[in-house]
mmCIF file of C-alpha atoms in Angstrom:
data_model
loop_
_atom_site.group_PDB
_atom_site.id
_atom_site.type_symbol
_atom_site.label_atom_id
_atom_site.label_comp_id
_atom_site.label_asym_id
_atom_site.label_seq_id
_atom_site.Cartn_x
_atom_site.Cartn_y
_atom_site.Cartn_z
ATOM 1 C CA MET A 283 -6.696 -15.175 14.809
ATOM 2 C CA ALA A 284 -2.966 -15.890 14.601
ATOM 3 C CA HIS A 285 -1.689 -19.368 13.834
ATOM 4 C CA THR A 286 1.486 -20.750 15.287
ATOM 5 C CA HIS A 287 2.982 -21.535 11.881
ATOM 6 C CA ASP A 288 2.672 -17.850 10.911
ATOM 7 C CA LYS A 289 5.089 -16.747 13.580
ATOM 8 C CA ARG A 290 8.495 -15.520 12.578
ATOM 9 C CA LYS A 291 11.354 -16.896 14.629
ATOM 10 C CA LEU A 292 12.608 -13.798 16.390
ATOM 11 C CA ASP A 293 15.066 -14.387 19.173
ATOM 12 C CA THR A 294 16.809 -11.025 19.377
ATOM 13 C CA ILE A 295 16.108 -8.435 22.069
ATOM 14 C CA PRO A 296 13.483 -5.850 21.051
ATOM 15 C CA VAL A 297 14.712 -2.313 20.350
ATOM 16 C CA GLY A 298 12.257 -1.065 22.948
ATOM 17 C CA SER A 299 8.766 -1.704 24.190
ATOM 18 C CA LEU A 300 6.495 -1.821 21.114
ATOM 19 C CA GLY A 301 3.898 0.889 20.577
ATOM 20 C CA VAL A 302 1.639 1.359 17.559
ATOM 21 C CA ILE A 303 -0.255 4.582 16.896
ATOM 22 C CA ALA A 304 -2.915 4.190 14.202
ATOM 23 C CA LEU A 305 -3.928 7.707 13.249
ATOM 24 C CA ASP A 306 -7.503 8.748 12.459
ATOM 25 C CA GLY A 307 -8.432 7.096 9.201
ATOM 26 C CA CYS A 308 -6.143 4.133 9.783
ATOM 27 C CA ARG A 309 -7.682 2.693 12.951
ATOM 28 C CA GLU A 310 -9.349 -0.304 11.340
ATOM 29 C CA LEU A 311 -6.086 -1.416 9.749
ATOM 30 C CA GLY A 312 -4.274 -0.708 13.028
ATOM 31 C CA GLU A 313 -6.661 -2.941 14.975
ATOM 32 C CA LYS A 314 -6.118 -5.838 12.573
ATOM 33 C CA VAL A 315 -2.338 -5.440 12.836
ATOM 34 C CA ASP A 316 -2.647 -5.311 16.635
ATOM 35 C CA ASP A 317 -4.610 -8.597 16.681
ATOM 36 C CA TYR A 318 -1.796 -10.392 14.862
ATOM 37 C CA LEU A 319 0.901 -8.935 17.127
ATOM 38 C CA ILE A 320 -0.990 -9.921 20.294
ATOM 39 C CA GLY A 321 -1.549 -13.479 19.029
ATOM 40 C CA TRP A 322 2.028 -14.059 17.905
ATOM 41 C CA ARG A 323 3.564 -12.713 21.092
ATOM 42 C CA GLU A 324 1.320 -14.854 23.264
ATOM 43 C CA ASP A 325 2.375 -17.927 21.289
ATOM 44 C CA ARG A 326 6.053 -17.082 21.069
ATOM 45 C CA GLU A 327 7.879 -19.168 23.606
ATOM 46 C CA ASN A 328 10.758 -16.935 24.539
ATOM 47 C CA GLU A 329 12.791 -17.894 27.554
ATOM 48 C CA HIS A 330 13.692 -14.224 28.133
ATOM 49 C CA LYS A 331 10.070 -13.107 28.209
ATOM 50 C CA ASN A 332 10.280 -12.102 31.860
ATOM 51 C CA SER A 333 13.697 -10.427 31.716
ATOM 52 C CA LEU A 334 14.094 -6.666 31.969
ATOM 53 C CA ALA A 335 14.981 -6.273 28.293
ATOM 54 C CA PHE A 336 11.610 -7.768 27.370
ATOM 55 C CA SER A 337 9.542 -5.589 29.708
ATOM 56 C CA GLY A 338 6.270 -4.654 28.056
ATOM 57 C CA TYR A 339 6.799 -7.416 25.482
ATOM 58 C CA MET A 340 3.360 -8.929 25.961
ATOM 59 C CA ARG A 341 0.470 -6.537 26.293
ATOM 60 C CA SER A 342 -3.263 -6.795 25.842
ATOM 61 C CA SER A 343 -2.905 -4.235 23.036
ATOM 62 C CA TYR A 344 -0.005 -2.413 21.396
ATOM 63 C CA LEU A 345 -2.196 0.453 20.190
ATOM 64 C CA LEU A 346 -1.520 3.643 22.117
ATOM 65 C CA GLY A 347 -4.153 6.204 23.033
ATOM 66 C CA TYR A 348 -4.019 9.664 21.513
ATOM 67 C CA SER A 349 -6.367 12.455 20.553
ATOM 68 C CA LEU A 350 -6.376 15.089 17.829
ATOM 69 C CA PRO A 351 -8.859 17.692 19.029
ATOM 70 C CA ARG A 352 -9.830 20.666 16.831
ATOM 71 C CA PHE A 353 -10.741 24.187 17.804
ATOM 72 C CA GLY A 354 -13.764 25.860 16.236
ATOM 73 C CA SER A 355 -11.471 27.624 13.784
ATOM 74 C CA GLY A 356 -10.307 24.272 12.418
ATOM 75 C CA GLU A 357 -6.894 24.484 14.080
ATOM 76 C CA GLY A 358 -5.848 21.420 15.997
ATOM 77 C CA LYS A 359 -3.284 19.781 18.247
ATOM 78 C CA GLY A 360 -1.995 16.313 18.925
ATOM 79 C CA MET A 361 -1.972 14.636 22.334
ATOM 80 C CA ILE A 362 -0.710 11.220 23.409
ATOM 81 C CA THR A 363 -2.580 9.910 26.438
ATOM 82 C CA GLU A 364 0.002 7.455 27.768
ATOM 83 C CA SER A 365 3.742 7.331 28.299
ATOM 84 C CA VAL A 366 5.921 6.627 25.259
ATOM 85 C CA ARG A 367 9.300 7.000 26.963
ATOM 86 C CA GLY A 368 11.875 4.590 25.541
ATOM 87 C CA MET A 369 9.365 3.012 23.183
ATOM 88 C CA ASP A 370 9.857 1.715 19.666
ATOM 89 C CA LEU A 371 6.972 3.546 17.989
ATOM 90 C CA TYR A 372 5.213 2.729 14.714
ATOM 91 C CA LEU A 373 2.877 5.389 13.339
ATOM 92 C CA LEU A 374 0.317 4.218 10.779
ATOM 93 C CA VAL A 375 -1.222 6.883 8.569
ATOM 94 C CA ASP A 376 -3.560 6.747 5.569
ATOM 95 C CA ILE A 377 -3.349 10.149 3.932
ATOM 96 C CA CYS A 378 -6.015 9.239 1.368
ATOM 97 C CA ASN A 379 -8.854 8.674 3.812
ATOM 98 C CA TYR A 380 -11.324 11.345 2.745
ATOM 99 C CA SER A 381 -14.080 9.826 4.938
ATOM 100 C CA VAL A 382 -12.620 11.404 8.102
ATOM 101 C CA THR A 383 -14.223 14.758 8.930
ATOM 102 C CA TYR A 384 -13.779 17.614 11.385
ATOM 103 C CA SER A 385 -15.781 20.715 12.177
ATOM 104 C CA MET A 386 -14.600 24.144 11.074
ATOM 105 C CA PHE A 387 -16.702 27.264 11.642
ATOM 106 C CA GLY A 388 -19.698 24.967 12.048
ATOM 107 C CA GLU A 389 -19.101 23.339 8.648
ATOM 108 C CA GLU A 390 -18.190 19.681 8.241
ATOM 109 C CA ASN A 391 -14.840 19.461 6.513
ATOM 110 C CA HIS A 392 -13.412 16.310 4.906
ATOM 111 C CA MET A 393 -9.762 15.687 5.668
ATOM 112 C CA SER A 394 -7.381 16.112 2.763
ATOM 113 C CA PRO A 395 -3.951 14.481 2.466
ATOM 114 C CA ASP A 396 -2.502 17.751 3.815
ATOM 115 C CA ASP A 397 -4.657 17.436 6.956
ATOM 116 C CA HIS A 398 -3.614 13.829 7.553
ATOM 117 C CA TYR A 399 0.047 14.730 7.061
ATOM 118 C CA GLN A 400 -0.300 17.610 9.509
ATOM 119 C CA ASN A 401 -1.885 15.254 12.071
ATOM 120 C CA LEU A 402 1.043 12.877 11.673
ATOM 121 C CA LYS A 403 3.429 15.730 12.483
ATOM 122 C CA ARG A 404 1.300 16.704 15.488
ATOM 123 C CA ILE A 405 1.586 13.214 16.951
ATOM 124 C CA ILE A 406 5.353 13.114 16.310
ATOM 125 C CA ALA A 407 5.601 16.493 18.031
ATOM 126 C CA ALA A 408 3.563 15.160 20.969
ATOM 127 C CA VAL A 409 6.097 12.317 21.390
ATOM 128 C CA GLY A 410 8.562 15.112 22.116
ATOM 129 C CA GLY A 411 11.688 13.082 21.410
ATOM 130 C CA LYS A 412 10.941 10.649 24.258
ATOM 131 C CA ALA A 413 10.622 7.537 22.089
ATOM 132 C CA ARG A 414 13.652 5.362 21.422
ATOM 133 C CA ARG A 415 12.832 5.146 17.725
ATOM 134 C CA ILE A 416 10.045 6.308 15.431
ATOM 135 C CA THR A 417 9.025 4.490 12.268
ATOM 136 C CA VAL A 418 6.354 6.022 10.060
ATOM 137 C CA ILE A 419 4.331 3.526 8.039
ATOM 138 C CA MET A 420 2.699 5.599 5.327
ATOM 139 C CA PRO A 421 1.420 3.153 2.688
ATOM 140 C CA PHE A 422 0.411 5.845 0.207
ATOM 141 C CA LEU A 423 3.414 8.158 0.247
ATOM 142 C CA TYR A 424 2.337 11.763 0.763
ATOM 143 C CA GLU A 425 2.724 13.856 -2.427
ATOM 144 C CA SER A 426 4.541 10.963 -4.109
ATOM 145 C CA ARG A 427 3.313 12.029 -7.531
ATOM 146 C CA GLN A 428 5.094 15.359 -7.042
ATOM 147 C CA HIS A 429 8.531 13.740 -7.094
ATOM 148 C CA LYS A 430 10.362 15.554 -9.878
ATOM 149 C CA ARG A 431 10.555 19.082 -11.088
ATOM 150 C CA SER A 432 9.611 20.263 -14.518
ATOM 151 C CA ALA A 433 9.488 24.050 -14.851
ATOM 152 C CA ARG A 434 9.043 26.157 -11.689
ATOM 153 C CA GLU A 435 7.262 23.886 -9.246
ATOM 154 C CA SER A 436 7.481 22.527 -5.732
ATOM 155 C CA LEU A 437 9.073 19.211 -4.820
ATOM 156 C CA ASP A 438 6.542 18.300 -2.165
ATOM 157 C CA CYS A 439 7.470 14.668 -1.553
ATOM 158 C CA ALA A 440 11.134 15.368 -0.879
ATOM 159 C CA ILE A 441 10.240 18.298 1.387
ATOM 160 C CA ALA A 442 7.871 16.091 3.403
ATOM 161 C CA LEU A 443 10.453 13.309 3.805
ATOM 162 C CA GLN A 444 13.111 15.754 4.957
ATOM 163 C CA GLU A 445 10.646 17.349 7.350
ATOM 164 C CA LEU A 446 9.805 13.971 8.951
ATOM 165 C CA VAL A 447 13.459 13.099 9.338
ATOM 166 C CA LYS A 448 14.212 16.476 10.958
ATOM 167 C CA MET A 449 11.396 15.770 13.423
ATOM 168 C CA GLY A 450 13.174 12.612 14.560
ATOM 169 C CA VAL A 451 11.675 9.886 12.361
ATOM 170 C CA ASP A 452 14.226 7.090 11.821
ATOM 171 C CA ASN A 453 12.522 4.939 9.218
ATOM 172 C CA ILE A 454 9.806 5.431 6.653
ATOM 173 C CA VAL A 455 7.992 2.394 5.283
ATOM 174 C CA THR A 456 5.805 2.969 2.255
ATOM 175 C CA PHE A 457 4.174 0.771 -0.360
ATOM 176 C CA ASP A 458 4.784 0.926 -4.077
ATOM 177 C CA ALA A 459 6.224 4.451 -4.113
ATOM 178 C CA HIS A 460 5.383 6.258 -7.351
ATOM 179 C CA ASP A 461 9.110 6.777 -7.875
ATOM 180 C CA PRO A 462 11.313 5.149 -5.210
ATOM 181 C CA ARG A 463 14.225 7.424 -6.174
ATOM 182 C CA VAL A 464 12.635 10.056 -3.960
ATOM 183 C CA MET A 465 14.552 8.261 -1.160
ATOM 184 C CA ASN A 466 17.597 10.179 -2.392
ATOM 185 C CA SER A 467 16.217 13.176 -0.487
ATOM 186 C CA ILE A 468 16.944 11.390 2.839
ATOM 187 C CA PRO A 469 20.023 9.268 2.013
ATOM 188 C CA LEU A 470 21.064 8.690 5.651
ATOM 189 C CA HIS A 471 17.728 7.332 6.858
ATOM 190 C CA GLY A 472 15.709 4.183 6.334
ATOM 191 C CA PHE A 473 13.258 4.246 3.455
ATOM 192 C CA GLU A 474 11.583 1.001 2.396
ATOM 193 C CA THR A 475 9.147 0.752 -0.467
ATOM 194 C CA VAL A 476 7.242 -2.522 -0.256
ATOM 195 C CA GLN A 477 5.318 -4.315 -3.006
ATOM 196 C CA ALA A 478 1.999 -6.118 -2.585
ATOM 197 C CA THR A 479 2.789 -8.698 -5.306
ATOM 198 C CA TYR A 480 2.193 -11.747 -3.104
ATOM 199 C CA GLN A 481 -1.118 -10.442 -1.771
ATOM 200 C CA PHE A 482 -2.356 -9.712 -5.311
ATOM 201 C CA ILE A 483 -1.577 -13.247 -6.434
ATOM 202 C CA LYS A 484 -3.158 -14.663 -3.275
ATOM 203 C CA GLY A 485 -6.298 -12.539 -3.795
ATOM 204 C CA LEU A 486 -6.618 -13.455 -7.469
ATOM 205 C CA LEU A 487 -6.021 -17.198 -7.009
ATOM 206 C CA GLY A 488 -8.360 -17.260 -4.022
ATOM 207 C CA LYS A 489 -11.261 -15.783 -6.020
ATOM 208 C CA VAL A 490 -10.722 -17.025 -9.576
ATOM 209 C CA ARG A 491 -10.680 -20.789 -9.732
ATOM 210 C CA ASP A 492 -10.013 -21.458 -13.420
ATOM 211 C CA LEU A 493 -6.854 -19.516 -14.198
ATOM 212 C CA SER A 494 -4.215 -21.262 -16.232
ATOM 213 C CA ILE A 495 -0.892 -19.773 -15.155
ATOM 214 C CA GLU A 496 0.959 -20.614 -18.348
ATOM 215 C CA PRO A 497 2.463 -18.197 -20.915
ATOM 216 C CA GLU A 498 0.073 -19.406 -23.633
ATOM 217 C CA HIS A 499 -3.010 -18.638 -21.480
ATOM 218 C CA MET A 500 -2.059 -15.663 -19.329
ATOM 219 C CA MET A 501 -0.036 -12.472 -19.513
ATOM 220 C CA VAL A 502 1.011 -9.502 -17.349
ATOM 221 C CA VAL A 503 0.650 -5.989 -18.750
ATOM 222 C CA SER A 504 1.960 -2.619 -17.575
ATOM 223 C CA PRO A 505 -0.318 0.304 -18.498
ATOM 224 C CA ASP A 506 2.649 2.647 -18.990
ATOM 225 C CA GLU A 507 6.443 2.742 -19.140
ATOM 226 C CA GLY A 508 6.655 4.003 -15.535
ATOM 227 C CA GLY A 509 5.331 0.763 -14.046
ATOM 228 C CA MET A 510 7.495 -1.584 -16.080
ATOM 229 C CA SER A 511 9.600 -2.943 -13.219
ATOM 230 C CA ARG A 512 6.453 -3.919 -11.267
ATOM 231 C CA ALA A 513 5.109 -5.920 -14.220
ATOM 232 C CA ILE A 514 8.497 -7.467 -15.038
ATOM 233 C CA TYR A 515 8.808 -8.802 -11.479
ATOM 234 C CA MET A 516 5.256 -10.216 -11.490
ATOM 235 C CA ALA A 517 5.744 -11.802 -14.920
ATOM 236 C CA ASN A 518 9.058 -13.353 -13.872
ATOM 237 C CA VAL A 519 7.809 -14.904 -10.626
ATOM 238 C CA LEU A 520 4.747 -16.320 -12.402
ATOM 239 C CA GLY A 521 6.712 -17.428 -15.477
ATOM 240 C CA LEU A 522 4.523 -15.387 -17.856
ATOM 241 C CA ASP A 523 5.158 -13.007 -20.749
ATOM 242 C CA MET A 524 4.682 -9.308 -20.250
ATOM 243 C CA GLY A 525 3.529 -6.446 -22.415
ATOM 244 C CA MET A 526 3.421 -2.696 -22.056
ATOM 245 C CA PHE A 527 1.431 0.264 -23.303
ATOM 246 C CA TYR A 528 2.891 3.646 -23.973
ATOM 247 C CA LYS A 529 0.867 6.769 -24.554
ATOM 248 C CA ARG A 530 1.370 8.699 -27.736
ATOM 249 C CA ARG A 531 0.773 12.330 -26.814
ATOM 250 C CA ASP A 532 0.209 15.486 -28.790
ATOM 251 C CA TYR A 533 2.944 17.763 -27.498
ATOM 252 C CA THR A 534 1.733 20.748 -29.508
ATOM 253 C CA GLN A 535 -1.167 21.436 -27.148
ATOM 254 C CA VAL A 536 -2.015 21.399 -23.450
ATOM 255 C CA VAL A 537 -5.449 20.404 -22.119
ATOM 256 C CA ASP A 538 -6.150 20.472 -18.351
ATOM 257 C CA GLY A 539 -2.476 20.901 -17.615
ATOM 258 C CA ARG A 540 -1.220 18.010 -19.721
ATOM 259 C CA ASN A 541 -0.595 16.982 -23.285
ATOM 260 C CA PRO A 542 -3.589 15.026 -24.611
ATOM 261 C CA ILE A 543 -3.141 11.347 -25.427
ATOM 262 C CA VAL A 544 -3.526 10.582 -29.126
ATOM 263 C CA ALA A 545 -3.275 6.796 -28.933
ATOM 264 C CA HIS A 546 -2.196 3.883 -26.729
ATOM 265 C CA GLU A 547 0.492 1.810 -28.419
ATOM 266 C CA PHE A 548 1.129 -1.769 -27.265
ATOM 267 C CA LEU A 549 4.502 -3.511 -27.078
ATOM 268 C CA GLY A 550 4.564 -7.238 -26.411
ATOM 269 C CA SER A 551 3.450 -10.624 -27.677
ATOM 270 C CA ASP A 552 -0.076 -11.416 -28.877
ATOM 271 C CA VAL A 553 -2.775 -11.093 -26.201
ATOM 272 C CA ALA A 554 -5.564 -12.837 -28.144
ATOM 273 C CA GLY A 555 -7.439 -15.426 -26.047
ATOM 274 C CA LYS A 556 -5.319 -14.811 -22.941
ATOM 275 C CA ASP A 557 -6.320 -13.755 -19.427
ATOM 276 C CA ILE A 558 -4.556 -10.486 -18.662
ATOM 277 C CA LEU A 559 -3.376 -9.092 -15.344
ATOM 278 C CA VAL A 560 -2.821 -5.329 -15.592
ATOM 279 C CA LEU A 561 -0.578 -4.024 -12.811
ATOM 280 C CA ASP A 562 -0.479 -0.425 -11.642
ATOM 281 C CA ASP A 563 0.444 1.486 -8.496
ATOM 282 C CA MET A 564 -2.878 3.286 -8.160
ATOM 283 C CA ILE A 565 -6.321 3.658 -9.634
ATOM 284 C CA ALA A 566 -7.101 7.361 -9.300
ATOM 285 C CA SER A 567 -10.090 8.138 -11.516
ATOM 286 C CA GLY A 568 -9.801 4.729 -13.214
ATOM 287 C CA GLU A 569 -9.850 6.257 -16.700
ATOM 288 C CA SER A 570 -6.394 5.175 -17.806
ATOM 289 C CA VAL A 571 -6.685 1.521 -16.706
ATOM 290 C CA ILE A 572 -10.140 1.224 -18.298
ATOM 291 C CA GLU A 573 -8.700 2.697 -21.499
ATOM 292 C CA VAL A 574 -5.913 0.082 -21.357
ATOM 293 C CA ALA A 575 -8.491 -2.690 -20.816
ATOM 294 C CA ARG A 576 -10.470 -1.401 -23.795
ATOM 295 C CA GLU A 577 -7.336 -1.486 -25.975
ATOM 296 C CA LEU A 578 -6.608 -5.049 -24.810
ATOM 297 C CA LYS A 579 -10.175 -6.087 -25.678
ATOM 298 C CA LYS A 580 -9.679 -4.656 -29.189
ATOM 299 C CA ARG A 581 -6.726 -7.003 -29.426
ATOM 300 C CA LYS A 582 -9.001 -9.953 -28.499
ATOM 301 C CA ALA A 583 -7.862 -10.472 -24.892
ATOM 302 C CA LYS A 584 -10.021 -12.876 -22.844
ATOM 303 C CA ARG A 585 -10.587 -11.777 -19.196
ATOM 304 C CA ILE A 586 -8.921 -8.670 -17.818
ATOM 305 C CA PHE A 587 -8.043 -8.195 -14.151
ATOM 306 C CA ILE A 588 -6.575 -4.972 -12.812
ATOM 307 C CA ALA A 589 -4.395 -5.030 -9.698
ATOM 308 C CA ALA A 590 -3.378 -1.727 -8.098
ATOM 309 C CA THR A 591 -1.953 -1.173 -4.634
ATOM 310 C CA PHE A 592 -4.149 1.870 -4.048
ATOM 311 C CA GLY A 593 -7.747 2.054 -5.228
ATOM 312 C CA LEU A 594 -8.711 5.699 -4.832
ATOM 313 C CA PHE A 595 -11.633 5.753 -7.313
ATOM 314 C CA SER A 596 -11.625 9.540 -7.144
ATOM 315 C CA ARG A 597 -14.495 9.796 -9.632
ATOM 316 C CA GLY A 598 -16.664 7.188 -7.953
ATOM 317 C CA LEU A 599 -17.269 3.587 -8.955
ATOM 318 C CA LYS A 600 -19.481 4.214 -11.979
ATOM 319 C CA PRO A 601 -16.678 4.131 -14.600
ATOM 320 C CA VAL A 602 -15.633 0.680 -13.346
ATOM 321 C CA ASP A 603 -19.253 -0.526 -13.041
ATOM 322 C CA ASP A 604 -19.837 0.503 -16.662
ATOM 323 C CA ALA A 605 -16.637 -1.195 -17.854
ATOM 324 C CA VAL A 606 -17.591 -4.432 -16.078
ATOM 325 C CA GLU A 607 -21.105 -4.293 -17.529
ATOM 326 C CA GLU A 608 -19.672 -3.681 -20.990
ATOM 327 C CA GLY A 609 -17.562 -6.818 -20.556
ATOM 328 C CA ILE A 610 -14.276 -4.929 -20.712
ATOM 329 C CA LEU A 611 -13.217 -5.728 -17.145
ATOM 330 C CA THR A 612 -13.654 -8.895 -15.096
ATOM 331 C CA GLY A 613 -12.186 -7.933 -11.734
ATOM 332 C CA VAL A 614 -10.296 -5.258 -9.833
ATOM 333 C CA LEU A 615 -7.899 -5.950 -6.957
ATOM 334 C CA THR A 616 -6.705 -3.275 -4.547
ATOM 335 C CA THR A 617 -5.432 -3.389 -0.970
ATOM 336 C CA ASN A 618 -6.834 -2.161 2.340
ATOM 337 C CA LEU A 619 -3.816 0.130 2.771
ATOM 338 C CA VAL A 620 -6.059 3.042 1.841
ATOM 339 C CA TYR A 621 -9.691 3.698 2.735
ATOM 340 C CA GLN A 622 -12.192 1.370 1.050
ATOM 341 C CA SER A 623 -15.733 2.700 0.867
ATOM 342 C CA PRO A 624 -18.576 0.352 1.900
ATOM 343 C CA GLU A 625 -19.908 0.600 -1.701
ATOM 344 C CA LEU A 626 -16.569 -0.640 -3.055
ATOM 345 C CA LEU A 627 -16.487 -3.608 -0.686
ATOM 346 C CA ASP A 628 -20.001 -4.555 -1.846
ATOM 347 C CA ARG A 629 -19.097 -4.720 -5.544
ATOM 348 C CA SER A 630 -19.073 -8.194 -7.063
ATOM 349 C CA TRP A 631 -16.113 -7.324 -9.306
ATOM 350 C CA TYR A 632 -13.951 -6.154 -6.393
ATOM 351 C CA ILE A 633 -11.289 -8.320 -4.723
ATOM 352 C CA SER A 634 -9.831 -6.825 -1.542
ATOM 353 C CA CYS A 635 -6.264 -7.797 -0.635
ATOM 354 C CA ASP A 636 -5.666 -7.619 3.108
ATOM 355 C CA MET A 637 -2.238 -6.258 4.042
ATOM 356 C CA SER A 638 -2.624 -6.266 7.837
ATOM 357 C CA LYS A 639 -0.719 -9.501 8.428
ATOM 358 C CA TYR A 640 2.149 -8.342 6.233
ATOM 359 C CA LEU A 641 2.318 -5.032 8.135
ATOM 360 C CA ALA A 642 2.298 -6.932 11.436
ATOM 361 C CA TYR A 643 5.229 -9.068 10.200
ATOM 362 C CA ILE A 644 7.173 -5.934 9.279
ATOM 363 C CA ILE A 645 6.487 -4.240 12.638
ATOM 364 C CA ASP A 646 7.249 -7.354 14.697
ATOM 365 C CA THR A 647 10.501 -7.998 12.809
ATOM 366 C CA LEU A 648 11.717 -4.387 12.952
ATOM 367 C CA ASN A 649 10.920 -4.214 16.672
ATOM 368 C CA HIS A 650 13.341 -7.121 17.132
ATOM 369 C CA ASP A 651 15.934 -5.358 14.966
ATOM 370 C CA SER A 652 15.876 -8.332 12.605
ATOM 371 C CA SER A 653 16.271 -8.171 8.846
ATOM 372 C CA ILE A 654 13.129 -7.710 6.768
ATOM 373 C CA SER A 655 14.849 -8.476 3.457
ATOM 374 C CA ASP A 656 13.083 -11.857 3.163
ATOM 375 C CA LEU A 657 9.745 -10.090 3.737
ATOM 376 C CA LEU A 658 10.503 -7.669 0.899
ATOM 377 C CA ASP A 659 11.165 -10.524 -1.539
ATOM 378 C CA PRO A 660 8.132 -12.833 -1.557
ATOM 379 C CA ASN A 661 9.345 -15.064 -4.413
ATOM 380 C CA GLN A 662 9.372 -18.335 -2.425
ATOM 381 C CA ARG A 663 5.933 -17.717 -0.926
ATOM 382 C CA ILE A 664 4.575 -16.967 -4.399
ATOM 383 C CA GLN A 665 6.062 -20.156 -5.891
ATOM 384 C CA SER A 666 4.569 -22.381 -3.196
ATOM 385 C CA LEU A 667 1.185 -20.619 -3.534
ATOM 386 C CA VAL A 668 1.143 -21.098 -7.319
ATOM 387 C CA SER A 669 2.094 -24.758 -7.089
ATOM 388 C CA ARG A 670 -0.666 -25.337 -4.485
ATOM 389 C CA TYR A 671 -3.117 -23.589 -6.822
ATOM 390 C CA LYS A 672 -2.100 -25.785 -9.747
ATOM 391 C CA ASN A 673 -2.674 -28.853 -7.548
ATOM 392 C CA GLY A 674 -6.128 -27.555 -6.639
ATOM 393 C CA GLU A 675 -5.239 -26.948 -2.973
ATOM 394 C CA VAL A 676 -5.933 -23.187 -2.791
#
């Protein structure tokens, strides 16, 4: 599976023997990451491979065994079934995986983000401080939408981060945090928020053969003012113009806990006849991005692609199906960092962006205590990909 040219040149001593725990709901992703790690480490010609510092460097699998049994009342516990003493541990958790179930009073219960978060804490507690270092890789940051306080309300994301750190977690790696400033709640610990920009471009160029990546034919759009920086980065690396929508709300009334949107206003150059890439951090129900696509169509946009790190589709796939049928949307790209239902993977309009190799790079590099700053800035990889695409090589 792994190719020699993929390998990163890592010649430092590992922090400790590498262990990956892919929690329930994240096993599939964990297995893919494991495959890359095994392949790279077999290929890596390191003269110190047999020295004491590299003990446990090559294993048939880096995934550790654990169990999360539940009692009939729905209470549970975490158990790790092998030694983790002195290990450099990476815990993978997908808090959005609603497909995982457990039994409670004879009823089948679907796991909520709270349940997944609790399981993560159980496994950390089972480690019992024996690991050399713990890194939590939580692509969809738990409670990340509850990041600031207006009126009397809880600050769940900050509380969760502080709780993890108190339990002995050294680093937290997340993807496309709703508001990265939440890292201020744990200023003395590692907090990385990673973007999937390169994987989106790779996914789009791999599936759509006739894109013209020129400002007169293509444009990047942010659906709201909150996601501006994401769209600015994408537009800059691709050399395209960008636009933005902002929602005009009626602040005199509250419907379903928020002020209703009166209109979507667009700021940016003319979209007529251009292919549009709309960038967002998540598709929850899908309503807002479809509304944005509809507004772009009114302004005579050509094809519209939506790229979001997390595709939750909390109201099912019908809204997107309808929008595609109506000709409003052409394609949707999301990553495999959160659960993808079999129905989603079957859709002709869906482009899945695989993040397992990127995660494996991050884990492998951090285990060697090397810098991941080049991994966090994919500009060079994007430029070479785009130039290959323009030459018809992709």
